[in-house]
Tab-separated table of C-alpha atoms and ligand atoms in Angstrom:
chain	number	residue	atom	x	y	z
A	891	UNK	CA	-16.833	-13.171	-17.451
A	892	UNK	CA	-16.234	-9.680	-15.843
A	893	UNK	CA	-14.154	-7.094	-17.055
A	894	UNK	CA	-12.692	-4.187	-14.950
A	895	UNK	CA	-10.846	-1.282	-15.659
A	896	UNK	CA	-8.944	0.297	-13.186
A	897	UNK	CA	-7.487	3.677	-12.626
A	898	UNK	CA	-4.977	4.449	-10.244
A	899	UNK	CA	-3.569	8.636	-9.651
A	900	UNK	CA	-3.406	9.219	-6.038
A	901	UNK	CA	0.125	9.129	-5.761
A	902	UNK	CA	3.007	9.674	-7.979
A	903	UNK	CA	1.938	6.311	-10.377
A	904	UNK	CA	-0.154	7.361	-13.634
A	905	UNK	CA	-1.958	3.339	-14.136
A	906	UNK	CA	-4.564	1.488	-15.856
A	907	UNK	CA	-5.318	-2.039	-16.312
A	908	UNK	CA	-7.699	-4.485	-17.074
A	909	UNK	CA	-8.450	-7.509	-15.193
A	910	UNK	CA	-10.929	-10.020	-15.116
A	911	UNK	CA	-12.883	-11.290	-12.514
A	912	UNK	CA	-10.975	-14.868	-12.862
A	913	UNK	CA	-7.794	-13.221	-11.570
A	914	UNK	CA	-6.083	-12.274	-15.552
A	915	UNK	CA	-4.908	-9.038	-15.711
A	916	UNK	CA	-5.369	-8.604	-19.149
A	917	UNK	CA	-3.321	-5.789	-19.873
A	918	UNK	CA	-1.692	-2.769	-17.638
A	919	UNK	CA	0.276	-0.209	-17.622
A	920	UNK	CA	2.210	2.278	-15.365
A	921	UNK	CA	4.302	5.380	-15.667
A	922	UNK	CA	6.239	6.502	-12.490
A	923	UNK	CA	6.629	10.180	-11.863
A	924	UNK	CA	10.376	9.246	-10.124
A	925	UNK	CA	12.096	11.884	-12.503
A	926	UNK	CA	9.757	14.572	-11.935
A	927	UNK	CA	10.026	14.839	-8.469
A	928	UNK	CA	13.178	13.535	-7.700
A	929	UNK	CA	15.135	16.823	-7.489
A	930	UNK	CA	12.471	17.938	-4.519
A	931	UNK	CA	13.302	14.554	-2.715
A	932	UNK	CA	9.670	13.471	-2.258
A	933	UNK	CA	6.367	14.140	-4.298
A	934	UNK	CA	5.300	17.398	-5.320
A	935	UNK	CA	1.167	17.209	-5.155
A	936	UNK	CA	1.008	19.672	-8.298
A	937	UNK	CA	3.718	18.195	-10.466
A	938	UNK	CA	1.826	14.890	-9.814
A	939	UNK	CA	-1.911	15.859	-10.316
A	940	UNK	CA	-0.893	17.585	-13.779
A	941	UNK	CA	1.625	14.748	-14.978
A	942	UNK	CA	-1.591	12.051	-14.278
A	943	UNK	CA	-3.830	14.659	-16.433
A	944	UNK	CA	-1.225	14.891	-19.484
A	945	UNK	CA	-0.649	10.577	-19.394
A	946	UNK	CA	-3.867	9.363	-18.010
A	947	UNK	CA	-5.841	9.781	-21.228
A	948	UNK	CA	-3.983	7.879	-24.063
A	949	UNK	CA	-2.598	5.213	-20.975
A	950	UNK	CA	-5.901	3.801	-21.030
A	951	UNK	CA	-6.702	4.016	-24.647
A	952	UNK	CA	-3.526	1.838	-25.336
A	953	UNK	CA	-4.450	-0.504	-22.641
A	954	UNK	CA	-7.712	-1.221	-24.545
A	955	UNK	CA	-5.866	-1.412	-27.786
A	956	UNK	CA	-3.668	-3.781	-25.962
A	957	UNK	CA	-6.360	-5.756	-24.949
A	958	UNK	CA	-8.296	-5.680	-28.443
A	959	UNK	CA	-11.394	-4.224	-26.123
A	960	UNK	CA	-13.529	-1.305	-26.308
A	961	UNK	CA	-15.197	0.275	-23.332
A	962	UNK	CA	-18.448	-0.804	-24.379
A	963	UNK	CA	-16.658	-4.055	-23.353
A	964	UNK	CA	-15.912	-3.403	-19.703
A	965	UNK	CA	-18.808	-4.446	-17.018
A	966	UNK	CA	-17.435	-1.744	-14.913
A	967	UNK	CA	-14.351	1.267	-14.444
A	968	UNK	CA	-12.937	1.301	-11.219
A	969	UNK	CA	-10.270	4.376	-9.680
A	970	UNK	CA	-9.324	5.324	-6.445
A	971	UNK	CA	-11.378	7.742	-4.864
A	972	UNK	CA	-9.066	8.546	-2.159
A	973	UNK	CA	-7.305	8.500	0.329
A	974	UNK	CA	-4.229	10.310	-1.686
A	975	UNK	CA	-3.254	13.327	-3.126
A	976	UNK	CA	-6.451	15.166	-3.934
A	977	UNK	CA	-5.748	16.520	-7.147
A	978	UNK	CA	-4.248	13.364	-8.780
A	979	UNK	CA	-7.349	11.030	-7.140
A	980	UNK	CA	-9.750	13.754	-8.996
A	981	UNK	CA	-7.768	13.501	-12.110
A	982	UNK	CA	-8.427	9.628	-11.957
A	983	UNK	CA	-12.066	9.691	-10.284
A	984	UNK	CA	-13.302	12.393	-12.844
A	985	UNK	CA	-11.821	10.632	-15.850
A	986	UNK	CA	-13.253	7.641	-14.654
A	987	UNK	CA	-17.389	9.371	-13.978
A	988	UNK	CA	-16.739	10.632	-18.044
A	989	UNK	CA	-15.725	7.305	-19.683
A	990	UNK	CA	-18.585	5.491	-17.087
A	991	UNK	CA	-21.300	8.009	-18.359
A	992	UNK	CA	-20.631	7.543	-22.057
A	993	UNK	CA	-20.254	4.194	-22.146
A	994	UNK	CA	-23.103	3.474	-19.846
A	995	UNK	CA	-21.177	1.506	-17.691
A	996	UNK	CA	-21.071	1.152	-13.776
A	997	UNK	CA	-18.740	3.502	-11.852
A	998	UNK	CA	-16.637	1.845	-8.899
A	999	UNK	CA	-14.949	4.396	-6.491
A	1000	UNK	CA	-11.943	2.281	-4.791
A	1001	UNK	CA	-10.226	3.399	-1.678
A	1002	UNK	CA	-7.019	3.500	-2.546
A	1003	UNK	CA	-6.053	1.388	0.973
A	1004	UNK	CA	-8.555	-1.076	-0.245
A	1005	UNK	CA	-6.694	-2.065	-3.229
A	1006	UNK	CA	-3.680	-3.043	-1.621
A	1007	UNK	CA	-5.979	-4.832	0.742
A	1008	UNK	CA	-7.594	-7.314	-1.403
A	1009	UNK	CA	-4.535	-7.334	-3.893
A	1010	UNK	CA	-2.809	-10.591	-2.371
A	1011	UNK	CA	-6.068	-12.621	-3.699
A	1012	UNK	CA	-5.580	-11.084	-6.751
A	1013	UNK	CA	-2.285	-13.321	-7.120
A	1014	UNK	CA	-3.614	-16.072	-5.052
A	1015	UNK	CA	-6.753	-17.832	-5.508
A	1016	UNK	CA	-6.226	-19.880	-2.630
A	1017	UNK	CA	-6.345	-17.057	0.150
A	1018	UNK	CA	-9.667	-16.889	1.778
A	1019	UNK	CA	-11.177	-14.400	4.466
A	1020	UNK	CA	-10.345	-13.682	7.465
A	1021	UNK	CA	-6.698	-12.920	7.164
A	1022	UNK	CA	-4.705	-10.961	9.160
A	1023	UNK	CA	-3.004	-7.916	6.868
A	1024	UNK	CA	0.139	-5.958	7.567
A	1025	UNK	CA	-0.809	-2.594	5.167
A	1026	UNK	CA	2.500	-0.998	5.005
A	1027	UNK	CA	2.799	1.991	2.491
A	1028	UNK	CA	4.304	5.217	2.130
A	1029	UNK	CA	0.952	6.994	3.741
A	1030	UNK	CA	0.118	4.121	5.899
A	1031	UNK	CA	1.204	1.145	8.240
A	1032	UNK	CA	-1.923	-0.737	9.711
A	1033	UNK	CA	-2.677	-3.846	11.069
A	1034	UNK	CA	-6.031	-5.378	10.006
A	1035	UNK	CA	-7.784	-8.426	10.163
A	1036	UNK	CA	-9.886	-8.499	6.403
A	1037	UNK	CA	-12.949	-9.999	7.285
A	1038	UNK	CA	-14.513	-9.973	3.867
A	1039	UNK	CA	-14.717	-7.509	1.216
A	1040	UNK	CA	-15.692	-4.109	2.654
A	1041	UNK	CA	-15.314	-6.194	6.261
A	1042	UNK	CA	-11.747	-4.138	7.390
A	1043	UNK	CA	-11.136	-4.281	11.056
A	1044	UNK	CA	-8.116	-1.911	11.740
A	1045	UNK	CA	-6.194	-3.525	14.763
A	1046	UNK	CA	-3.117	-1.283	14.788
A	1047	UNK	CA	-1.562	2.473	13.366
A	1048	UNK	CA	1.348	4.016	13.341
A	1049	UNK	CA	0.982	7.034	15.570
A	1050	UNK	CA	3.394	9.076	13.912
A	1051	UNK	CA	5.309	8.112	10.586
A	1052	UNK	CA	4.227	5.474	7.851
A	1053	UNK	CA	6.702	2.407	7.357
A	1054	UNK	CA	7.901	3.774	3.861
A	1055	UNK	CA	7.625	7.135	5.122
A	1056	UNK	CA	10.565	5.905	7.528
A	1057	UNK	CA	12.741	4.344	4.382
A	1058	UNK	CA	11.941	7.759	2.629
A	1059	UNK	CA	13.421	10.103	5.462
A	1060	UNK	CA	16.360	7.691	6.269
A	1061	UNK	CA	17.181	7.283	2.368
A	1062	UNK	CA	17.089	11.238	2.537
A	1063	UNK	CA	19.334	11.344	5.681
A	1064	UNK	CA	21.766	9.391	3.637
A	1065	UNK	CA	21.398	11.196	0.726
A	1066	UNK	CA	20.309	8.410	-1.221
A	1067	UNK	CA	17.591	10.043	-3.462
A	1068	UNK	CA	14.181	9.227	-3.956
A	1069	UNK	CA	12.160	7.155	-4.062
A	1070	UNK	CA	13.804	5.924	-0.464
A	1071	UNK	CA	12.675	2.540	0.163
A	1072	UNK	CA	14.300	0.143	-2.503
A	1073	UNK	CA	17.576	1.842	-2.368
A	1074	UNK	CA	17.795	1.539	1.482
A	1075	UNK	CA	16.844	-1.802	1.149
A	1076	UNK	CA	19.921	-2.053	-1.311
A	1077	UNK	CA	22.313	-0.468	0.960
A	1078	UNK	CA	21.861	-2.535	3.723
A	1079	UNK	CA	22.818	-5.244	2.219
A	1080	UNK	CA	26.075	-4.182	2.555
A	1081	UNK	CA	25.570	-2.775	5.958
A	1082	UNK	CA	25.688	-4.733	9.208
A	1083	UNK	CA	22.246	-4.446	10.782
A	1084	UNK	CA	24.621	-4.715	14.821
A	1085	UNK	CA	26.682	-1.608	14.030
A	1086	UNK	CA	24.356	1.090	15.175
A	1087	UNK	CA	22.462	1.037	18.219
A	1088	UNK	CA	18.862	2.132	17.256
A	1089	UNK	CA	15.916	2.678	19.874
A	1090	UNK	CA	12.443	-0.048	18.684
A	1091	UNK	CA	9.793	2.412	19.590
A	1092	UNK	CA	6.871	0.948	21.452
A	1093	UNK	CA	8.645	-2.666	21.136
A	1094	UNK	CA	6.974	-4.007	24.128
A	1095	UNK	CA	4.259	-2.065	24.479
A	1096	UNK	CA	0.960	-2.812	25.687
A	1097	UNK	CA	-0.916	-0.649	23.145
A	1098	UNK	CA	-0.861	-2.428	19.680
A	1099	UNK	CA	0.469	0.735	17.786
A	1100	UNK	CA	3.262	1.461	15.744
A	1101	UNK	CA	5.840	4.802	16.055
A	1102	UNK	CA	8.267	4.981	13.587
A	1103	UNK	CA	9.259	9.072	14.272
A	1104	UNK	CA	11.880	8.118	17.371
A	1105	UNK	CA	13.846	6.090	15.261
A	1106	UNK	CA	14.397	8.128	12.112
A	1107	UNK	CA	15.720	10.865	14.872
A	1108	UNK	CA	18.062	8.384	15.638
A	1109	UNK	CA	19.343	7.737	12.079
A	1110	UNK	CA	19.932	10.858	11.788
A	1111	UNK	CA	21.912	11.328	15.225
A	1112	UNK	CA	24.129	8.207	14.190
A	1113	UNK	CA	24.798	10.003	10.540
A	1114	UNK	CA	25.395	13.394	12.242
A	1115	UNK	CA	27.891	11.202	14.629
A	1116	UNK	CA	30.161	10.872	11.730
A	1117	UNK	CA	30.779	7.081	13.825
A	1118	UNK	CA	28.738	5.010	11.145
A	1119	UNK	CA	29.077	4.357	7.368
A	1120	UNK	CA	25.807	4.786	5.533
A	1121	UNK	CA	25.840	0.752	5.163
A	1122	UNK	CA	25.802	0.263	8.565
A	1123	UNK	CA	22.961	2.707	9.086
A	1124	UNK	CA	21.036	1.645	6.512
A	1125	UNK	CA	20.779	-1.714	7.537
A	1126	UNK	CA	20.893	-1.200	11.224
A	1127	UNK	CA	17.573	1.013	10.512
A	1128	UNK	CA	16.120	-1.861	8.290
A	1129	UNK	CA	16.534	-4.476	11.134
A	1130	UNK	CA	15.384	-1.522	13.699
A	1131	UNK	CA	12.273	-1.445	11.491
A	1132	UNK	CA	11.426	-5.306	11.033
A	1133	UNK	CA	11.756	-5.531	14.474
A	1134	UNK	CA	8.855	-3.137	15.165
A	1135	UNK	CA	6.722	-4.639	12.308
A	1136	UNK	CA	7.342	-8.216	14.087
A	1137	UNK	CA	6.759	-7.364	17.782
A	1138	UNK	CA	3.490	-5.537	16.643
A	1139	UNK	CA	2.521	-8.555	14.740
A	1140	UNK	CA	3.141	-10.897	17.846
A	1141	UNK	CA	1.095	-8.702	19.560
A	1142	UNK	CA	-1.684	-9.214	17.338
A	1143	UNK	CA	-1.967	-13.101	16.365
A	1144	UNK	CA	-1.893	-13.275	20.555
A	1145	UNK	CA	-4.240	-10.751	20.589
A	1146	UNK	CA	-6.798	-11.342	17.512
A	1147	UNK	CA	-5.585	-14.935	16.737
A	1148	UNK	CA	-7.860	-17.631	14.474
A	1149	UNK	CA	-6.695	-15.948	11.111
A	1150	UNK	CA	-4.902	-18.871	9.417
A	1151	UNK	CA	-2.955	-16.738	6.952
A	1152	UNK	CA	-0.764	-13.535	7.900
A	1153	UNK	CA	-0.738	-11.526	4.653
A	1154	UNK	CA	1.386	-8.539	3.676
A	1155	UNK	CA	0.514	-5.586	0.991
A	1156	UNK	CA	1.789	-2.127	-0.013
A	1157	UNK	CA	4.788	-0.598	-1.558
A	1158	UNK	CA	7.031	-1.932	1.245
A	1159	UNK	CA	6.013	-5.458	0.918
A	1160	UNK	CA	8.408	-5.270	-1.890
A	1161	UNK	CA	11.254	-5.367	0.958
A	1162	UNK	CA	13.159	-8.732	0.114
A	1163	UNK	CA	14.258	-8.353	4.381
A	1164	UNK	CA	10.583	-7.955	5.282
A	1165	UNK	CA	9.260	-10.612	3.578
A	1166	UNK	CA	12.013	-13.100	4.862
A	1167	UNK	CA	11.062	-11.788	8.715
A	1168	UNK	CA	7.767	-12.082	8.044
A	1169	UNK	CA	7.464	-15.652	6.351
A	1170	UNK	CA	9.650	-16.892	9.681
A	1171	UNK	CA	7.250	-15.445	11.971
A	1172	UNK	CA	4.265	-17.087	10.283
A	1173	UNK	CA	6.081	-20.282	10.508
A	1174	UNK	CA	6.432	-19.844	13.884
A	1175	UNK	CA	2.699	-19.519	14.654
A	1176	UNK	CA	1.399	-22.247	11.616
A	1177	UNK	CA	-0.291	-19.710	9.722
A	1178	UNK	CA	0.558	-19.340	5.624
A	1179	UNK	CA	2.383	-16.386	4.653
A	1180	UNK	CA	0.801	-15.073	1.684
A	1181	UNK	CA	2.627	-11.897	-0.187
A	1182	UNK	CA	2.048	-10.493	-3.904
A	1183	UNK	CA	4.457	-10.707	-6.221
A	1184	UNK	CA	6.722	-7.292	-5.882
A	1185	UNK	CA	4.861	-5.855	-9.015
A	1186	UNK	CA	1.633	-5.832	-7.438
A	1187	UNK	CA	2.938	-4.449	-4.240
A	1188	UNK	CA	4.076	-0.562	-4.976
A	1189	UNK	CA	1.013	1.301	-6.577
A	1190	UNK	CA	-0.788	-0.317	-9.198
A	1191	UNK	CA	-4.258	-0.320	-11.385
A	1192	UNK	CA	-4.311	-4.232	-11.389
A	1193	UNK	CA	-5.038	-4.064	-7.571
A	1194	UNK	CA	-7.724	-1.201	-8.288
A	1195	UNK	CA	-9.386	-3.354	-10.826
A	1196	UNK	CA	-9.209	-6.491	-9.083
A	1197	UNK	CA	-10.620	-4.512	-5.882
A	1198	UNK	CA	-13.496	-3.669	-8.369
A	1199	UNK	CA	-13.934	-7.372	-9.590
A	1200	UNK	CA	-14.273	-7.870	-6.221
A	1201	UNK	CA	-17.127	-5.389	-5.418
A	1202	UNK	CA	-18.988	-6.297	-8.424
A	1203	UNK	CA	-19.363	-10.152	-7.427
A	1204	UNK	CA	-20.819	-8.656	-4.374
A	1205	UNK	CA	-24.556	-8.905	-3.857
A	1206	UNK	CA	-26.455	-6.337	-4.745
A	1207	UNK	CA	-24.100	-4.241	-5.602
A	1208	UNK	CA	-24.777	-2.397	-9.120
A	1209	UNK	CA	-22.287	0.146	-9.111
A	1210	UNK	CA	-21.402	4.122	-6.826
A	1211	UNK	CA	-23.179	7.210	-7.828
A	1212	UNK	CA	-21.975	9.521	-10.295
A	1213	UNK	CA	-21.517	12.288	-7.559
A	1214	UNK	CA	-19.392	10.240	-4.999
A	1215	UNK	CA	-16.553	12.363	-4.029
A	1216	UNK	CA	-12.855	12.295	-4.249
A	1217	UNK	CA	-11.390	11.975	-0.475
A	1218	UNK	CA	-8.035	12.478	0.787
A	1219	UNK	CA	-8.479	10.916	4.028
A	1220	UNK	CA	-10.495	7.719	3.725
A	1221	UNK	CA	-10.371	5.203	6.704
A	1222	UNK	CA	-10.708	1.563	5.874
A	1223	UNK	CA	-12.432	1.104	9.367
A	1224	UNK	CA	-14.381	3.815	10.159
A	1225	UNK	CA	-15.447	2.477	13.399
A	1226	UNK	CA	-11.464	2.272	14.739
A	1227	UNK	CA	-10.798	4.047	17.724
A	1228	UNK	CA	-8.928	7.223	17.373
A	1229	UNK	CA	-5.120	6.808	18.630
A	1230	UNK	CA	-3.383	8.805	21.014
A	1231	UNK	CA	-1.913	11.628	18.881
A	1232	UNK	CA	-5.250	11.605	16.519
A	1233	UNK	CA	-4.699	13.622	13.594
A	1234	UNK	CA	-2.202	11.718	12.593
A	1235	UNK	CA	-2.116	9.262	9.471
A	1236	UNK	CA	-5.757	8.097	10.246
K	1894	KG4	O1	2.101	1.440	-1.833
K	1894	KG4	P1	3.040	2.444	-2.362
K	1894	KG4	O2	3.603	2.247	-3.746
K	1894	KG4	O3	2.429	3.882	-2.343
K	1894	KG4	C1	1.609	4.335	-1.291
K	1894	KG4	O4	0.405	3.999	-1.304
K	1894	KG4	O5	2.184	5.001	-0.404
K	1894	KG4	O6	4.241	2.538	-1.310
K	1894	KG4	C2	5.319	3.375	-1.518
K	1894	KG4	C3	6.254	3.236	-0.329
K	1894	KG4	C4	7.395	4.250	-0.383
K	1894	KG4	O7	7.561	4.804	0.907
K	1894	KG4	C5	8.587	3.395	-0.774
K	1894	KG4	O8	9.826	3.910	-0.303
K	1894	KG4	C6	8.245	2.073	-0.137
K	1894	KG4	O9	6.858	1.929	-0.339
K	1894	KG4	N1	8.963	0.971	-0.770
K	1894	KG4	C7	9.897	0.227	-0.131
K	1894	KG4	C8	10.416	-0.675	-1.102
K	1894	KG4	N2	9.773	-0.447	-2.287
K	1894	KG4	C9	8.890	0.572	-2.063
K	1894	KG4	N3	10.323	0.250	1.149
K	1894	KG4	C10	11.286	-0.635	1.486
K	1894	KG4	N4	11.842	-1.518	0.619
K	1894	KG4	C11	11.438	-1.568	-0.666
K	1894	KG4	N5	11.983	-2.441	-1.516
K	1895	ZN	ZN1	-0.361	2.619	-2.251
């Protein structure tokens, strides 16, 4: 049976974990960088890249000794080659090439987006290809239909701001610390999601794209107003954001229908408010609703391992050179066309 490790340093998460190829994670572990960046109010690329060099080491020697496993033991090590934060994804990639060429064991470079792709069949066997994915992250907010592994057909961006990247900057607006997203998500629930009048950019539209920029403007309009409590905001913002994320989704089961399952992945999939939208709107069109369990949502090295189980069960496929780069921009579907503002989370 298949061992991976996996290796996970593009963002502010130091992980490894091992996972076999019948979906057991084996063992993992993860150290979050909160505390080290927190007094910036977002990540610092440095502090990052050298806090994954000082804990990546002796994180995945315990996971072994966790495990009761040696290298030798592993049919493969997998990390994210990108997209990220370049010099955390080369403290992970590089790390990963060393223990690959002394063990003699196949090197799997994982885009990072790819992970959180295929990380919902990690948790459930039953989920078969095609499905239709909502990727939302802190870096990214797509709409794909996952064809297969490797098969990623991107149906929808964001033109302008990521999902989380919206939670971040409103949870900053209302001086709520970082990271943004859970304690917005906290907050509303206090809030009512009526009391402020926020705009739903491209609601409507007839391009399938997301824009998330307009409406963080208007959070902070309504707290400069002094007229709202942060409550209010904060859940009026939240509802102002699912409302986005549904009408885009509409848009695409009309438009690329046939997938029986809608799927969500990526840090905000944690959202308790997001999940509840989206399970009702599944409903409504007959299709499952398939979501990982909150753990596997935010970063992870389970979802980079399981991405390489994945890969290895794939024909033919023995493994990625030792020279293969570490990329900060990495498209999952490299044959999307550009959007209008190109340049712009690709
Ligand atoms: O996937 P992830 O851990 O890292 C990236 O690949 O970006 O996603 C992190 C993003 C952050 O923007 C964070 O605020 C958001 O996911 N997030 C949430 C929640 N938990 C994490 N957003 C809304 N509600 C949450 N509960
Ligand atoms: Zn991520």
């Amino acid at each position: 049976m298949a061992l991976v490790l996996g290796i996970e340093s593009s963002c502010d998460e130091t992980a490894a974990a091992l996972v076999t190829h019948d979906r057991r994670i084996v063992a993992q572990k993860i150290a979050s960088q909160d505390e080290a960046h927190a007094p910036y109010g977002g990540v610092v690329p440095e502090i990052a890249a050298r806090a994954h060099a000082e804990r990546l080491a002796p994180m995945i020697a315990a996971v072994l000794e966790e495990a009761d496993v040696s290298l030798a033991d592993c049919d493969a090590i997998a990390a994210t080659a990108g997209p990220g934060l370049i010099g955390g994804v080369m403290v992970g990639l590089v790390s990963a090439k060393a223990l690959a060429m002394a063990s003699d064991t196949p090197l799997i470079a994982i885009n990072h987006l790819e992970g959180h792709a295929l990380s919902p069949r990690l948790a459930d066997p039953e989920l078969e290809f095609p499905y239709l994915l909502l990727l939302v992250s802190g870096g990214h907010c797509q709409i794909l239909r996952v064809e297969g592994v490797g098969q990623y057909r991107r149906l929808a961006t964001t033109i302008d701001d990521a999902l989380g990247e919206a939670f971040d900057k409103t949870a900053k607006i209302l001086g709520l610390g970082f990271p943004g997203g859970p304690a917005v998500e906290k907050l509303a629930l206090e809030g009512d999601p009526q009391a402020v009048p926020l705009p739903r950019p491209l609601v409507g539209s007839g391009e399938p794209h997301f824009s998330f920029a307009g409406l963080k403007s208007a959070v902070l309009r309504a707290k400069d107003s002094g007229k709202y409590g942060d409550a209010d905001i904060a859940a009026s913002f939240q509802r102002a954001a699912i409302d986005c994320v549904t009408d885009r989704l509409r848009m695409a089961v009309r438009d690329h229908g046939g997938c029986p399952a809608l799927v969500v992945a990526g840090g905000v999939a944690a959202n308790a408010s997001v999940r509840g939208a989206l399970t009702d709107l599944a409903a409504s069109y007959d299709m499952r609703f398939v979501a990982p369990p909150v753990p596997l949502c935010t970063d992870n090295a389970a979802m980079i391992a399981w991405a390489g189980c994945e890969r290895l069960g794939q024909k033919g496929f023995a493994g990625d050179p030792l020279d293969i780069p570490a990329r900060p921009r990495w498209p999952l579907d490299p044959d999307a066309e550009p959007v209008r503002g190109a340049g712009v989370k690709a």
